[in-house]
C-alpha atoms as a printed R data frame, in Angstrom:
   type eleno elety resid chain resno       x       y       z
1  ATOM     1    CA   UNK     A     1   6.181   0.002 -16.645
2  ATOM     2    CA   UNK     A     2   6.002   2.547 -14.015
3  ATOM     3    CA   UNK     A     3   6.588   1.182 -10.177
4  ATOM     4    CA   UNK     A     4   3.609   2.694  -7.950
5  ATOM     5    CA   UNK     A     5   3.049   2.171  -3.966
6  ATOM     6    CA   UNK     A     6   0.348  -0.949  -3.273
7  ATOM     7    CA   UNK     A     7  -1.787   1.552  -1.875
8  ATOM     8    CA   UNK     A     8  -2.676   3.139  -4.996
9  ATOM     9    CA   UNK     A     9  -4.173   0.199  -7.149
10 ATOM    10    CA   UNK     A    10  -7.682  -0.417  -7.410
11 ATOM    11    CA   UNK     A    11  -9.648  -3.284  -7.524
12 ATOM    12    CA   UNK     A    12  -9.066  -5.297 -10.604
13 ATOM    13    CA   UNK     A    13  -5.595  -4.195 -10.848
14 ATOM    14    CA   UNK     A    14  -2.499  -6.137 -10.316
15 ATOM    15    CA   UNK     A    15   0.882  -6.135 -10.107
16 ATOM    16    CA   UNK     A    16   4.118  -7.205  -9.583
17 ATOM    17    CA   UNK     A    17   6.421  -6.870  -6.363
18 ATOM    18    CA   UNK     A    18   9.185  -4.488  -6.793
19 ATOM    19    CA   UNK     A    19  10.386  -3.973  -2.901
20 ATOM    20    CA   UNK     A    20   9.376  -4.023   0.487
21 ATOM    21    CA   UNK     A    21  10.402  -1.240   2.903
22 ATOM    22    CA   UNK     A    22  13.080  -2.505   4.843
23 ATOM    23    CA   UNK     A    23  11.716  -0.436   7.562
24 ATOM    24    CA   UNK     A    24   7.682  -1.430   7.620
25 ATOM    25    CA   UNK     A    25   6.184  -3.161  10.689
26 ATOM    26    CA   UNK     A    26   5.358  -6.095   9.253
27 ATOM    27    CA   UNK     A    27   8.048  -6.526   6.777
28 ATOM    28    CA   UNK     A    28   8.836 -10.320   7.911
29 ATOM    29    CA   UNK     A    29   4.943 -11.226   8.172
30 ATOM    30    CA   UNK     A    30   4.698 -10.100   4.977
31 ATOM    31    CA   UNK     A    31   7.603 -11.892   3.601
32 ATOM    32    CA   UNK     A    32   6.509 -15.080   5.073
33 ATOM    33    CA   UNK     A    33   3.084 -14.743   3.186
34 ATOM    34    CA   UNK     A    34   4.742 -14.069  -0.527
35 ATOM    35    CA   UNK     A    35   5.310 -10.680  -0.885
36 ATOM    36    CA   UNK     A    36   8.705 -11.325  -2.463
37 ATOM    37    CA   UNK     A    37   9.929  -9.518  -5.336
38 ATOM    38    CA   UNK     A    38   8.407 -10.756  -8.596
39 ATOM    39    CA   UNK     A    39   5.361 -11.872  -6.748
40 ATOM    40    CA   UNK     A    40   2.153 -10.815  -8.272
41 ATOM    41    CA   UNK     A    41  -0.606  -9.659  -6.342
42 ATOM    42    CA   UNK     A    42  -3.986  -8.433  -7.346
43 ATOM    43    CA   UNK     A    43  -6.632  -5.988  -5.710
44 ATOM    44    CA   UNK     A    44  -9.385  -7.947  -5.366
45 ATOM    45    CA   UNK     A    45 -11.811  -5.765  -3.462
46 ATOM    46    CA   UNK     A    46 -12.149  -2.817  -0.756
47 ATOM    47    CA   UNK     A    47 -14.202  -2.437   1.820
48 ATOM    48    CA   UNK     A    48 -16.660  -0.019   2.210
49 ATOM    49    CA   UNK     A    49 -14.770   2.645   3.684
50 ATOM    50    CA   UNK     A    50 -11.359   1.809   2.002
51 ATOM    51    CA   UNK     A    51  -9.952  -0.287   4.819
52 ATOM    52    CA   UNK     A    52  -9.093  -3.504   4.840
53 ATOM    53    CA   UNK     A    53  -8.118  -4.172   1.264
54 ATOM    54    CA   UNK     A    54  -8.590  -7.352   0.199
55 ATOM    55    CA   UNK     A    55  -5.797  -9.231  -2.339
56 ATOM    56    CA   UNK     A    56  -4.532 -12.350  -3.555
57 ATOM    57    CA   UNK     A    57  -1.070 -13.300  -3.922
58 ATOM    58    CA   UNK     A    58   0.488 -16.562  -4.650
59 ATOM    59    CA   UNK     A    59  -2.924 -18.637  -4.749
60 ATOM    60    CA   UNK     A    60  -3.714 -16.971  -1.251
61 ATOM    61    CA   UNK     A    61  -6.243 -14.238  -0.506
62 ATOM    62    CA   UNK     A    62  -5.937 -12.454   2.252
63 ATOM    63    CA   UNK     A    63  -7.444  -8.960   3.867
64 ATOM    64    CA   UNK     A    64  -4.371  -6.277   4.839
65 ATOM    65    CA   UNK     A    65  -5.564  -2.515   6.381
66 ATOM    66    CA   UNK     A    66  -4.771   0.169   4.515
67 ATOM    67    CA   UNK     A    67  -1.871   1.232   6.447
68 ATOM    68    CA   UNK     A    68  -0.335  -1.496   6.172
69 ATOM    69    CA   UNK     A    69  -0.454  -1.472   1.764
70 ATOM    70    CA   UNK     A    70   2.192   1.494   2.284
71 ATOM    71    CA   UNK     A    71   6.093   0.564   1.709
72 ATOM    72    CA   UNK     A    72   4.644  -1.982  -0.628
73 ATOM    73    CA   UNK     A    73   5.742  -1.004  -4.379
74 ATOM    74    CA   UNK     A    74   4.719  -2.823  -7.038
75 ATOM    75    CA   UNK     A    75   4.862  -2.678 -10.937
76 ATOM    76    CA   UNK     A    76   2.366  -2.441 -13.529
């Protein structure tokens, strides 16, 4: 199982939360919407130009920038 950053899975690919950065912008936002450790999320689709990603996590789907995928890690 190898722990990779959010930001590098591709649609179709899932995985599970390891850690948020304790640091990143939107850290409680993000908490408040599942991304919790042991939380799976899946790539569901990019857009065009890369940005906004689109995922699901817990039942939800919801569309995050690219930017913001970073200090995400999940694992595979």
């Amino acid at each position: 199982m190898d722990d990779v950053p959010l930001a590098t899975l591709h649609p179709g690919q899932s995985g599970h939360v390891v850690s948020l950065d304790r640091e990143h912008p939107l850290r409680r936002r993000l908490l408040e919407l599942g991304f919790v450790r042991g939380a799976r999320v899946t790539v569901v689709r990019c857009a065009p130009m890369g940005d906004p990603t689109e995922l699901r996590i817990g039942g939800s789907a919801l569309a995050l920038r690219r930017a913001d995928l970073h200090g995400i890690t999940v694992r595979q």
